Amino acid sequence: MSQELHRSVLLREAVDALVTDPGGFYIDGTFGRGGHSALILERLNESGRLLGVDKDPQAVEFARERFAGEQRFSIWHGSFADMDLAAADRAGRVTGILLDLGVSSPQLDQAERGFSFMQDGPLDMRMDTSRGISAADWVNSESEAELARVFKEYGEERFARRMAAAIVRRRAEKRFERTLDLAEVVKAANPAWEKGKHPATRVFQAIRIHINGELEDLQQALEKSLQLLAPGGRLVVISFHSLEDRMVKRFIRDKERGPQLPRGLPVRDSEIVKTVRAVGKAIKADTGEVGENVRSRSAVMRVAEKLG
């Protein structure tokens, strides 16, 4: 898929939920190829502002080209976990924050980025190619027990130990350097293939999440969103797998309930500090969008609003 054909998932649903004030200040924490950002800018008036954030240097370069001359837009290279640094002067005054999680279609489609088990490329998987350890270095150096833990915890892979053992046996003879090489070893170690799913899917997902610190970044971003948002400001999060969605769902639920105090404590419900309210129910892509973009099949969008 070319950059021009890249489709943002739940595009209108996300922007409809996010933009409540055309003159507000918004953060697109996962710029990608700018699909959501472009529609947000369409909804803003002359005083509205949008800050794009992305780990990927390619996405940052693309943003500067796509929105060159757009005075209402700026881009910041870094993780959304650090968006408080990018918007330090706006703390407590941000109107909306959008997080579209996971790997983007352009990243998957470029074999040289090393995310795909369907195309041969260097085993990299870093969203930010300017820093951090590559997937190859991690796979070739980590202990068997830690490989298995990551596959189980982040990939929910039931054959994690079997796959980790196969990787350790093979790397003793030859290092893993290419995506298809690793995919073939994992594939051979998987005794029960799921219909319609490549046998290496969960392992590649797990490695990507671990290498990029995705869940740790998400937890930080959720907490920091409360520091950044103004009262009435919206947090919109689109997740693509159950680990992310559970984290977002739990965060919204806990902040909506407020601190859970011991039973019998003489405190009125009105005295419990509640920081957000959930806006509507979880939203999924309709059949029309799934038919046009298979990636949207697993997407779940949740919206929360900061209370005053």
PDB file of N, CA, C and O in Angstrom, residues 108-136:
ATOM      1  N   LEU A 108       4.345  -1.658   7.901  1.00  0.00           N
ATOM      2  CA  LEU A 108       4.191  -3.076   7.557  1.00  0.00           C
ATOM      3  C   LEU A 108       4.571  -3.350   6.112  1.00  0.00           C
ATOM      4  O   LEU A 108       5.146  -4.396   5.792  1.00  0.00           O
ATOM      5  N   ASP A 109       4.253  -2.403   5.234  1.00  0.00           N
ATOM      6  CA  ASP A 109       4.425  -2.635   3.804  1.00  0.00           C
ATOM      7  C   ASP A 109       5.848  -2.417   3.308  1.00  0.00           C
ATOM      8  O   ASP A 109       6.173  -2.795   2.190  1.00  0.00           O
ATOM      9  N   GLN A 110       6.699  -1.823   4.135  1.00  0.00           N
ATOM     10  CA  GLN A 110       8.094  -1.632   3.746  1.00  0.00           C
ATOM     11  C   GLN A 110       8.918  -2.779   4.313  1.00  0.00           C
ATOM     12  O   GLN A 110       9.187  -2.832   5.510  1.00  0.00           O
ATOM     13  N   ALA A 111       9.311  -3.692   3.445  1.00  0.00           N
ATOM     14  CA  ALA A 111      10.033  -4.887   3.892  1.00  0.00           C
ATOM     15  C   ALA A 111      11.287  -4.536   4.678  1.00  0.00           C
ATOM     16  O   ALA A 111      11.665  -5.245   5.621  1.00  0.00           O
ATOM     17  N   GLU A 112      11.917  -3.426   4.322  1.00  0.00           N
ATOM     18  CA  GLU A 112      13.181  -3.065   4.972  1.00  0.00           C
ATOM     19  C   GLU A 112      12.997  -2.638   6.429  1.00  0.00           C
ATOM     20  O   GLU A 112      13.967  -2.555   7.184  1.00  0.00           O
ATOM     21  N   ARG A 113      11.741  -2.394   6.854  1.00  0.00           N
ATOM     22  CA  ARG A 113      11.508  -2.044   8.259  1.00  0.00           C
ATOM     23  C   ARG A 113      11.473  -3.270   9.156  1.00  0.00           C
ATOM     24  O   ARG A 113      11.574  -3.157  10.377  1.00  0.00           O
ATOM     25  N   GLY A 114      11.254  -4.449   8.564  1.00  0.00           N
ATOM     26  CA  GLY A 114      11.354  -5.687   9.333  1.00  0.00           C
ATOM     27  C   GLY A 114      10.170  -6.022  10.209  1.00  0.00           C
ATOM     28  O   GLY A 114      10.287  -6.828  11.130  1.00  0.00           O
ATOM     29  N   PHE A 115       9.000  -5.436   9.929  1.00  0.00           N
ATOM     30  CA  PHE A 115       7.814  -5.741  10.736  1.00  0.00           C
ATOM     31  C   PHE A 115       7.048  -6.953  10.209  1.00  0.00           C
ATOM     32  O   PHE A 115       6.309  -7.587  10.955  1.00  0.00           O
ATOM     33  N   SER A 116       7.192  -7.251   8.941  1.00  0.00           N
ATOM     34  CA  SER A 116       6.319  -8.233   8.301  1.00  0.00           C
ATOM     35  C   SER A 116       6.945  -9.619   8.197  1.00  0.00           C
ATOM     36  O   SER A 116       8.118  -9.767   7.859  1.00  0.00           O
ATOM     37  N   PHE A 117       6.126 -10.629   8.474  1.00  0.00           N
ATOM     38  CA  PHE A 117       6.551 -12.025   8.281  1.00  0.00           C
ATOM     39  C   PHE A 117       6.145 -12.518   6.898  1.00  0.00           C
ATOM     40  O   PHE A 117       6.349 -13.675   6.565  1.00  0.00           O
ATOM     41  N   MET A 118       5.574 -11.621   6.091  1.00  0.00           N
ATOM     42  CA  MET A 118       5.146 -11.985   4.743  1.00  0.00           C
ATOM     43  C   MET A 118       6.146 -11.534   3.680  1.00  0.00           C
ATOM     44  O   MET A 118       6.107 -12.000   2.550  1.00  0.00           O
ATOM     45  N   GLN A 119       7.022 -10.591   4.038  1.00  0.00           N
ATOM     46  CA  GLN A 119       8.028 -10.100   3.106  1.00  0.00           C
ATOM     47  C   GLN A 119       9.403 -10.235   3.743  1.00  0.00           C
ATOM     48  O   GLN A 119       9.549 -10.045   4.950  1.00  0.00           O
ATOM     49  N   ASP A 120      10.404 -10.550   2.946  1.00  0.00           N
ATOM     50  CA  ASP A 120      11.745 -10.709   3.492  1.00  0.00           C
ATOM     51  C   ASP A 120      12.418  -9.354   3.642  1.00  0.00           C
ATOM     52  O   ASP A 120      12.404  -8.524   2.731  1.00  0.00           O
ATOM     53  N   GLY A 121      12.980  -9.133   4.803  1.00  0.00           N
ATOM     54  CA  GLY A 121      13.691  -7.887   5.070  1.00  0.00           C
ATOM     55  C   GLY A 121      14.551  -8.051   6.303  1.00  0.00           C
ATOM     56  O   GLY A 121      14.491  -9.071   6.992  1.00  0.00           O
ATOM     57  N   PRO A 122      15.371  -7.042   6.611  1.00  0.00           N
ATOM     58  CA  PRO A 122      16.199  -7.105   7.820  1.00  0.00           C
ATOM     59  C   PRO A 122      15.315  -7.160   9.062  1.00  0.00           C
ATOM     60  O   PRO A 122      14.277  -6.492   9.120  1.00  0.00           O
ATOM     61  N   LEU A 123      15.695  -7.934  10.034  1.00  0.00           N
ATOM     62  CA  LEU A 123      14.900  -8.143  11.239  1.00  0.00           C
ATOM     63  C   LEU A 123      15.120  -6.959  12.188  1.00  0.00           C
ATOM     64  O   LEU A 123      15.974  -6.998  13.063  1.00  0.00           O
ATOM     65  N   ASP A 124      14.346  -5.895  11.976  1.00  0.00           N
ATOM     66  CA  ASP A 124      14.551  -4.662  12.742  1.00  0.00           C
ATOM     67  C   ASP A 124      13.395  -4.394  13.702  1.00  0.00           C
ATOM     68  O   ASP A 124      13.523  -4.501  14.896  1.00  0.00           O
ATOM     69  N   MET A 125      12.234  -4.004  13.164  1.00  0.00           N
ATOM     70  CA  MET A 125      10.990  -3.772  13.911  1.00  0.00           C
ATOM     71  C   MET A 125      10.976  -2.524  14.790  1.00  0.00           C
ATOM     72  O   MET A 125      10.009  -2.301  15.517  1.00  0.00           O
ATOM     73  N   ARG A 126      12.010  -1.717  14.764  1.00  0.00           N
ATOM     74  CA  ARG A 126      11.983  -0.494  15.567  1.00  0.00           C
ATOM     75  C   ARG A 126      11.130   0.568  14.875  1.00  0.00           C
ATOM     76  O   ARG A 126      11.315   0.844  13.699  1.00  0.00           O
ATOM     77  N   MET A 127      10.197   1.154  15.617  1.00  0.00           N
ATOM     78  CA  MET A 127       9.426   2.267  15.072  1.00  0.00           C
ATOM     79  C   MET A 127      10.312   3.503  14.951  1.00  0.00           C
ATOM     80  O   MET A 127      10.199   4.266  13.994  1.00  0.00           O
ATOM     81  N   ASP A 128      11.177   3.691  15.934  1.00  0.00           N
ATOM     82  CA  ASP A 128      12.156   4.774  15.881  1.00  0.00           C
ATOM     83  C   ASP A 128      13.500   4.161  15.527  1.00  0.00           C
ATOM     84  O   ASP A 128      14.190   3.605  16.380  1.00  0.00           O
ATOM     85  N   THR A 129      13.872   4.256  14.257  1.00  0.00           N
ATOM     86  CA  THR A 129      15.098   3.609  13.767  1.00  0.00           C
ATOM     87  C   THR A 129      16.359   4.344  14.202  1.00  0.00           C
ATOM     88  O   THR A 129      17.467   3.878  13.920  1.00  0.00           O
ATOM     89  N   SER A 130      16.204   5.463  14.903  1.00  0.00           N
ATOM     90  CA  SER A 130      17.373   6.225  15.333  1.00  0.00           C
ATOM     91  C   SER A 130      17.896   5.793  16.697  1.00  0.00           C
ATOM     92  O   SER A 130      18.911   6.279  17.157  1.00  0.00           O
ATOM     93  N   ARG A 131      17.182   4.874  17.352  1.00  0.00           N
ATOM     94  CA  ARG A 131      17.621   4.471  18.700  1.00  0.00           C
ATOM     95  C   ARG A 131      17.066   3.093  19.040  1.00  0.00           C
ATOM     96  O   ARG A 131      16.185   2.575  18.372  1.00  0.00           O
ATOM     97  N   GLY A 132      17.616   2.511  20.116  1.00  0.00           N
ATOM     98  CA  GLY A 132      17.098   1.250  20.628  1.00  0.00           C
ATOM     99  C   GLY A 132      17.711   0.022  19.981  1.00  0.00           C
ATOM    100  O   GLY A 132      18.448   0.102  19.008  1.00  0.00           O
ATOM    101  N   ILE A 133      17.389  -1.137  20.537  1.00  0.00           N
ATOM    102  CA  ILE A 133      17.904  -2.426  20.077  1.00  0.00           C
ATOM    103  C   ILE A 133      16.987  -2.985  18.988  1.00  0.00           C
ATOM    104  O   ILE A 133      15.764  -2.897  19.097  1.00  0.00           O
ATOM    105  N   SER A 134      17.574  -3.555  17.956  1.00  0.00           N
ATOM    106  CA  SER A 134      16.778  -4.142  16.878  1.00  0.00           C
ATOM    107  C   SER A 134      16.222  -5.495  17.309  1.00  0.00           C
ATOM    108  O   SER A 134      16.709  -6.111  18.263  1.00  0.00           O
ATOM    109  N   ALA A 135      15.221  -5.957  16.583  1.00  0.00           N
ATOM    110  CA  ALA A 135      14.654  -7.284  16.865  1.00  0.00           C
ATOM    111  C   ALA A 135      15.709  -8.369  16.688  1.00  0.00           C
ATOM    112  O   ALA A 135      15.751  -9.338  17.454  1.00  0.00           O
ATOM    113  N   ALA A 136      16.577  -8.223  15.685  1.00  0.00           N
ATOM    114  CA  ALA A 136      17.624  -9.220  15.450  1.00  0.00           C
ATOM    115  C   ALA A 136      18.553  -9.324  16.646  1.00  0.00           C
ATOM    116  O   ALA A 136      18.866 -10.434  17.120  1.00  0.00           O
TER     117      ALA A 136
END
